[in-house]
Amino acid sequence: MALLDQIHSKRNQSCYLTLSGDIRNLGLEVGIGSSVEQETALALFHERGLLIHLTSTVVLKNIVVIKPQWLVDALGKVICDGSLHIDKDEFKHVGLEEDLTRTFEMGLASRDFLDYVWKGEQVDFFLDLMERTMLLSKWHFSENELYLIPSLL
């Protein structure tokens, strides 16, 4: 439980922790030095709903979400009603107007668009999460790196 207390003490500073860095160090601080023991503890905390730790890929496994609202907010920046929640002038100003239009009219988001809406923070994590939960898939029919978001169709 000391590990859980240490993890929760970081909630005011961050929305997520990295397994390879933050969790490893916190585990060492409380006397849990084995990565197997740390991962077992995280699995228990995840099962109990105390944090989110997905393990199906290396990218997902390395992020431990300690503020679930962060995850909801990030996904909500993409899966939303663009006519209500998106400031078109902002995207025009940064040169992503065409990407914005393609995303909300055709359901095809560019990597640049996703990098921008997620402010470059943990983009690979969000892409992997959305792909694993079938909220997004890679679009292989274009030279550009595009992602199909079915809920926007």
Coordinates of N, CA and C in Angstrom, one line a residue:
M1 N 0.8 -1.2 0.0 CA 0.0 0.0 0.0 C 0.9 1.3 0.0
A2 N 2.1 1.1 0.5 CA 3.0 2.3 0.5 C 3.2 2.7 -1.0
L3 N 3.3 1.8 -1.9 CA 3.5 2.2 -3.3 C 2.3 2.9 -3.8
L4 N 1.1 2.5 -3.5 CA -0.1 3.2 -3.9 C -0.1 4.6 -3.3
D5 N 0.2 4.7 -2.1 CA 0.3 6.1 -1.5 C 1.3 7.0 -2.2
Q6 N 2.4 6.4 -2.5 CA 3.4 7.2 -3.3 C 2.9 7.6 -4.6
I7 N 2.2 6.7 -5.3 CA 1.7 7.0 -6.6 C 0.6 8.1 -6.5
H8 N -0.3 8.0 -5.6 CA -1.3 9.0 -5.4 C -0.8 10.3 -5.0
S9 N 0.3 10.3 -4.3 CA 0.9 11.6 -3.9 C 1.4 12.4 -5.1
K10 N 1.5 11.8 -6.2 CA 2.0 12.5 -7.5 C 0.9 13.0 -8.3
R11 N -0.4 12.8 -7.9 CA -1.5 13.3 -8.7 C -1.6 14.8 -8.8
N12 N -1.1 15.5 -7.9 CA -1.1 17.0 -8.0 C 0.0 17.5 -9.0
Q13 N 0.9 16.6 -9.3 CA 2.0 17.0 -10.2 C 1.9 16.5 -11.6
S14 N 1.2 15.4 -11.8 CA 1.1 14.8 -13.1 C -0.2 14.0 -13.3
C15 N -0.5 13.8 -14.5 CA -1.7 13.0 -14.8 C -1.3 11.5 -15.0
Y16 N -0.1 11.2 -15.3 CA 0.4 9.9 -15.5 C 1.8 9.8 -15.0
L17 N 2.2 8.5 -14.9 CA 3.6 8.2 -14.5 C 4.1 7.2 -15.5
T18 N 5.4 7.2 -15.7 CA 6.0 6.2 -16.6 C 6.5 5.0 -15.7
L19 N 6.3 3.8 -16.3 CA 6.7 2.6 -15.6 C 8.2 2.5 -15.5
S20 N 8.9 2.8 -16.6 CA 10.3 2.6 -16.6 C 11.1 3.7 -15.8
G21 N 10.4 4.8 -15.5 CA 11.1 5.8 -14.7 C 10.5 6.1 -13.3
D22 N 9.3 6.7 -13.4 CA 8.6 7.1 -12.1 C 8.3 5.9 -11.2
I23 N 7.6 4.9 -11.7 CA 7.1 3.8 -10.9 C 8.3 3.0 -10.4
R24 N 9.3 2.9 -11.2 CA 10.5 2.2 -10.8 C 11.1 2.9 -9.6
N25 N 11.3 4.2 -9.6 CA 11.9 5.0 -8.5 C 11.0 4.9 -7.3
L26 N 9.7 5.1 -7.5 CA 8.8 5.0 -6.3 C 8.8 3.7 -5.7
G27 N 8.9 2.6 -6.5 CA 9.0 1.3 -5.9 C 10.3 1.1 -5.1
L28 N 11.4 1.6 -5.6 CA 12.6 1.5 -4.8 C 12.5 2.3 -3.5
E29 N 11.8 3.4 -3.5 CA 11.7 4.2 -2.3 C 10.9 3.5 -1.2
V30 N 10.0 2.6 -1.6 CA 9.2 1.9 -0.6 C 9.6 0.5 -0.4
G31 N 10.7 0.1 -1.0 CA 11.3 -1.2 -0.8 C 10.8 -2.3 -1.7
I32 N 10.2 -1.9 -2.8 CA 9.8 -2.9 -3.9 C 10.7 -2.7 -5.1
G33 N 11.8 -3.3 -5.1 CA 12.8 -3.2 -6.1 C 12.6 -4.0 -7.3
S34 N 11.9 -5.1 -7.2 CA 11.7 -6.0 -8.3 C 10.6 -5.5 -9.3
S35 N 11.0 -5.4 -10.6 CA 10.0 -4.9 -11.5 C 8.8 -5.9 -11.6
V36 N 9.0 -7.2 -11.4 CA 7.9 -8.1 -11.4 C 6.9 -7.8 -10.2
E37 N 7.4 -7.5 -9.1 CA 6.6 -7.1 -7.9 C 5.9 -5.8 -8.2
Q38 N 6.6 -4.8 -8.8 CA 5.9 -3.6 -9.1 C 4.8 -3.7 -10.1
E39 N 5.0 -4.5 -11.1 CA 4.0 -4.8 -12.1 C 2.8 -5.6 -11.5
T40 N 3.1 -6.5 -10.6 CA 2.0 -7.2 -9.9 C 1.2 -6.2 -9.1
A41 N 1.8 -5.3 -8.4 CA 1.1 -4.3 -7.6 C 0.3 -3.4 -8.5
L42 N 0.8 -3.0 -9.7 CA 0.1 -2.2 -10.6 C -1.2 -2.9 -11.1
A43 N -1.0 -4.2 -11.4 CA -2.1 -5.0 -11.9 C -3.2 -5.0 -10.9
L44 N -2.9 -5.2 -9.6 CA -3.9 -5.2 -8.5 C -4.6 -3.8 -8.4
F45 N -3.8 -2.8 -8.5 CA -4.3 -1.4 -8.4 C -5.3 -1.1 -9.6
H46 N -4.9 -1.7 -10.7 CA -5.7 -1.5 -11.9 C -7.0 -2.3 -11.8
E47 N -6.9 -3.5 -11.3 CA -8.1 -4.3 -11.1 C -9.1 -3.7 -10.1
R48 N -8.6 -3.0 -9.2 CA -9.4 -2.4 -8.1 C -9.9 -1.0 -8.6
G49 N -9.5 -0.5 -9.7 CA -9.9 0.7 -10.2 C -9.2 1.9 -9.6
L50 N -8.1 1.7 -9.1 CA -7.4 2.8 -8.4 C -6.5 3.6 -9.4
L51 N -6.2 3.0 -10.5 CA -5.4 3.7 -11.6 C -5.6 2.9 -12.8
I52 N -5.1 3.4 -13.9 CA -5.3 2.7 -15.2 C -3.9 2.3 -15.7
H53 N -3.7 1.0 -15.9 CA -2.4 0.5 -16.4 C -2.7 -0.7 -17.4
L54 N -2.6 -0.3 -18.6 CA -2.9 -1.3 -19.7 C -1.6 -2.0 -20.1
T55 N -1.6 -3.2 -20.5 CA -0.3 -3.9 -20.7 C -0.3 -4.7 -22.0
S56 N -1.2 -4.4 -22.9 CA -1.2 -5.2 -24.2 C -0.1 -4.8 -25.2
T57 N 0.5 -3.7 -25.0 CA 1.7 -3.3 -25.9 C 2.7 -2.6 -25.0
V58 N 3.9 -2.5 -25.5 CA 5.0 -1.8 -24.8 C 4.7 -0.4 -24.5
V59 N 4.1 0.3 -25.5 CA 3.8 1.7 -25.4 C 2.7 1.9 -24.3
L60 N 1.7 1.1 -24.3 CA 0.6 1.2 -23.3 C 1.2 0.8 -21.9
K61 N 2.0 -0.2 -21.9 CA 2.5 -0.7 -20.6 C 3.3 0.4 -19.9
N62 N 4.0 1.2 -20.6 CA 4.9 2.2 -20.0 C 4.2 3.4 -19.3
I63 N 2.9 3.6 -19.6 CA 2.2 4.7 -19.0 C 1.2 4.2 -18.0
V64 N 1.3 4.8 -16.8 CA 0.3 4.5 -15.7 C -0.5 5.7 -15.5
V65 N -1.8 5.7 -15.8 CA -2.7 6.8 -15.7 C -3.2 6.9 -14.3
I66 N -2.9 8.1 -13.7 CA -3.3 8.3 -12.3 C -4.4 9.3 -12.2
K67 N -4.7 10.0 -13.3 CA -5.9 10.9 -13.3 C -6.7 10.5 -14.6
P68 N -7.7 9.6 -14.4 CA -8.5 9.1 -15.6 C -9.1 10.3 -16.4
Q69 N -9.4 11.4 -15.7 CA -10.0 12.5 -16.5 C -9.1 13.0 -17.6
W70 N -7.8 12.9 -17.4 CA -6.8 13.3 -18.4 C -7.0 12.5 -19.6
L71 N -7.3 11.2 -19.5 CA -7.5 10.3 -20.6 C -8.8 10.6 -21.3
V72 N -9.8 10.9 -20.6 CA -11.1 11.2 -21.1 C -11.0 12.6 -21.9
D73 N -10.4 13.5 -21.3 CA -10.2 14.8 -21.9 C -9.4 14.7 -23.2
A74 N -8.4 13.9 -23.2 CA -7.5 13.8 -24.4 C -8.3 13.1 -25.6
L75 N -9.0 12.1 -25.3 CA -9.8 11.4 -26.3 C -11.0 12.3 -26.8
G76 N -11.5 13.1 -25.9 CA -12.6 14.0 -26.2 C -12.2 15.2 -27.1
K77 N -10.9 15.4 -27.2 CA -10.4 16.4 -28.1 C -10.5 16.0 -29.6
V78 N -10.5 14.7 -29.8 CA -10.6 14.1 -31.1 C -12.0 13.6 -31.4
I79 N -12.6 12.9 -30.5 CA -13.9 12.3 -30.7 C -14.9 13.3 -30.1
C80 N -15.4 14.2 -30.9 CA -16.3 15.2 -30.5 C -17.0 15.8 -31.7
D81 N -18.0 16.6 -31.5 CA -18.7 17.3 -32.5 C -17.9 18.6 -32.9
G82 N -17.2 18.5 -34.0 CA -16.3 19.5 -34.4 C -17.0 20.9 -34.6
S83 N -18.2 20.9 -35.0 CA -18.9 22.1 -35.2 C -19.2 22.9 -33.8
L84 N -19.2 22.1 -32.7 CA -19.4 22.7 -31.4 C -18.2 22.9 -30.6
H85 N -17.2 22.0 -30.7 CA -16.1 22.0 -29.7 C -14.8 22.4 -30.3
I86 N -14.7 22.8 -31.6 CA -13.4 23.1 -32.2 C -13.5 24.5 -32.7
D87 N -12.4 25.2 -32.4 CA -12.2 26.6 -32.9 C -11.5 26.6 -34.2
K88 N -12.2 26.8 -35.3 CA -11.6 26.7 -36.6 C -10.6 27.7 -36.9
D89 N -10.7 28.9 -36.3 CA -9.7 30.0 -36.4 C -8.4 29.6 -35.8
E90 N -8.4 28.8 -34.7 CA -7.1 28.4 -34.1 C -6.4 27.4 -35.1
F91 N -7.1 26.5 -35.7 CA -6.4 25.6 -36.6 C -6.0 26.3 -37.9
K92 N -6.8 27.3 -38.3 CA -6.4 28.1 -39.5 C -5.1 28.8 -39.2
H93 N -5.0 29.4 -38.0 CA -3.8 30.1 -37.6 C -2.5 29.3 -37.6
V94 N -2.6 28.0 -37.2 CA -1.4 27.2 -37.1 C -1.2 26.3 -38.4
G95 N -2.1 26.6 -39.4 CA -1.9 25.9 -40.7 C -2.5 24.5 -40.8
L96 N -3.4 24.2 -39.9 CA -4.0 22.9 -39.9 C -5.5 22.9 -40.3
E97 N -5.9 23.9 -41.1 CA -7.3 24.0 -41.5 C -7.7 22.9 -42.3
E98 N -6.9 22.5 -43.3 CA -7.2 21.4 -44.2 C -7.3 20.1 -43.4
D99 N -6.4 19.9 -42.4 CA -6.4 18.7 -41.6 C -7.7 18.6 -40.8
L100 N -8.1 19.8 -40.3 CA -9.3 19.9 -39.5 C -10.5 19.5 -40.3
T101 N -10.6 20.0 -41.5 CA -11.7 19.7 -42.4 C -11.8 18.3 -42.7
R102 N -10.6 17.7 -43.1 CA -10.5 16.3 -43.4 C -11.0 15.4 -42.2
T103 N -10.6 15.8 -41.1 CA -10.9 15.0 -39.9 C -12.4 15.0 -39.6
F104 N -13.0 16.1 -39.7 CA -14.4 16.1 -39.3 C -15.4 15.9 -40.4
E105 N -14.9 16.0 -41.7 CA -15.8 15.7 -42.8 C -15.6 14.3 -43.3
M106 N -14.4 13.8 -43.2 CA -14.1 12.4 -43.8 C -13.7 11.4 -42.7
G107 N -13.5 11.9 -41.5 CA -13.1 11.0 -40.4 C -11.6 10.5 -40.5
L108 N -10.8 11.3 -41.3 CA -9.4 11.0 -41.5 C -8.5 12.0 -40.8
A109 N -7.9 11.7 -39.7 CA -7.0 12.6 -39.0 C -5.6 12.4 -39.4
S110 N -4.8 13.5 -39.5 CA -3.4 13.4 -39.8 C -2.6 13.3 -38.5
R111 N -1.4 12.8 -38.6 CA -0.6 12.8 -37.4 C -0.3 14.2 -36.9
D112 N -0.1 15.2 -37.8 CA 0.1 16.6 -37.4 C -1.1 17.1 -36.6
F113 N -2.3 16.8 -37.1 CA -3.5 17.2 -36.4 C -3.6 16.6 -35.0
L114 N -3.3 15.3 -34.8 CA -3.4 14.7 -33.5 C -2.2 15.2 -32.6
D115 N -1.1 15.4 -33.2 CA 0.0 16.0 -32.4 C -0.4 17.4 -31.8
Y116 N -1.1 18.1 -32.7 CA -1.5 19.5 -32.2 C -2.5 19.4 -31.1
V117 N -3.6 18.6 -31.4 CA -4.7 18.6 -30.4 C -4.2 18.0 -29.0
W118 N -3.3 17.1 -29.1 CA -2.7 16.5 -27.9 C -1.5 17.2 -27.3
K119 N -1.2 18.3 -28.0 CA 0.0 19.2 -27.6 C 1.3 18.4 -27.5
G120 N 1.4 17.4 -28.4 CA 2.6 16.6 -28.5 C 2.9 15.7 -27.3
E121 N 1.9 15.6 -26.4 CA 2.1 14.8 -25.1 C 1.5 13.4 -25.3
Q122 N 2.4 12.4 -25.2 CA 2.0 11.0 -25.2 C 1.2 10.6 -26.4
V123 N 1.5 11.2 -27.6 CA 0.7 10.9 -28.8 C 0.7 9.4 -29.1
D124 N 1.9 8.8 -29.0 CA 2.0 7.4 -29.4 C 1.1 6.5 -28.4
F125 N 1.0 6.9 -27.2 CA 0.2 6.2 -26.2 C -1.3 6.4 -26.6
F126 N -1.7 7.6 -26.9 CA -3.1 7.8 -27.3 C -3.5 7.0 -28.6
L127 N -2.6 7.1 -29.6 CA -2.8 6.4 -30.8 C -2.9 4.9 -30.6
D128 N -2.0 4.3 -29.8 CA -2.0 2.9 -29.5 C -3.3 2.5 -28.7
L129 N -3.7 3.3 -27.8 CA -4.9 3.1 -27.0 C -6.1 3.1 -27.9
M130 N -6.2 4.1 -28.7 CA -7.4 4.2 -29.6 C -7.4 3.1 -30.6
E131 N -6.3 2.7 -31.1 CA -6.2 1.6 -32.1 C -6.6 0.3 -31.4
R132 N -6.1 0.0 -30.2 CA -6.5 -1.2 -29.5 C -7.9 -1.3 -29.1
T133 N -8.6 -0.1 -28.9 CA -10.0 -0.1 -28.5 C -10.9 0.2 -29.6
M134 N -10.3 0.1 -30.8 CA -11.1 0.2 -32.1 C -11.7 1.6 -32.3
L135 N -11.1 2.6 -31.7 CA -11.6 4.0 -31.8 C -10.9 4.6 -33.0
L136 N -9.9 4.0 -33.5 CA -9.1 4.5 -34.6 C -8.4 3.4 -35.3
S137 N -8.1 3.6 -36.6 CA -7.3 2.6 -37.3 C -6.4 3.3 -38.3
K138 N -5.3 2.8 -38.6 CA -4.4 3.4 -39.6 C -5.0 3.3 -41.0
W139 N -4.9 4.4 -41.7 CA -5.5 4.5 -43.1 C -4.3 4.2 -44.0
H140 N -4.3 3.1 -44.7 CA -3.2 2.7 -45.5 C -3.4 3.0 -47.0
F141 N -4.4 3.9 -47.3 CA -4.7 4.2 -48.7 C -4.3 5.6 -49.1
S142 N -3.2 6.1 -48.4 CA -2.7 7.5 -48.7 C -1.2 7.5 -48.4
E143 N -0.6 8.4 -49.1 CA 0.9 8.6 -48.9 C 1.1 9.2 -47.5
N144 N 0.2 10.0 -47.1 CA 0.4 10.7 -45.8 C 0.0 9.7 -44.7
E145 N 0.5 10.0 -43.5 CA 0.2 9.2 -42.3 C -1.2 9.7 -41.8
L146 N -2.2 8.9 -42.1 CA -3.6 9.2 -41.7 C -4.2 8.1 -40.9
Y147 N -5.2 8.5 -40.1 CA -5.9 7.6 -39.2 C -7.4 7.8 -39.4
L148 N -8.1 6.6 -39.6 CA -9.5 6.6 -39.7 C -10.2 6.6 -38.3
I149 N -11.0 7.6 -38.0 CA -11.7 7.6 -36.8 C -13.2 7.4 -37.1
P150 N -13.7 6.1 -37.0 CA -15.0 5.7 -37.4 C -16.1 6.6 -36.7
S151 N -16.0 7.0 -35.5 CA -17.0 7.7 -34.8 C -17.2 9.1 -35.4
L152 N -16.3 9.6 -36.2 CA -16.5 10.9 -36.9 C -17.1 10.8 -38.2
L153 N -17.4 9.6 -38.7 CA -18.1 9.5 -40.0 C -19.6 9.7 -39.9

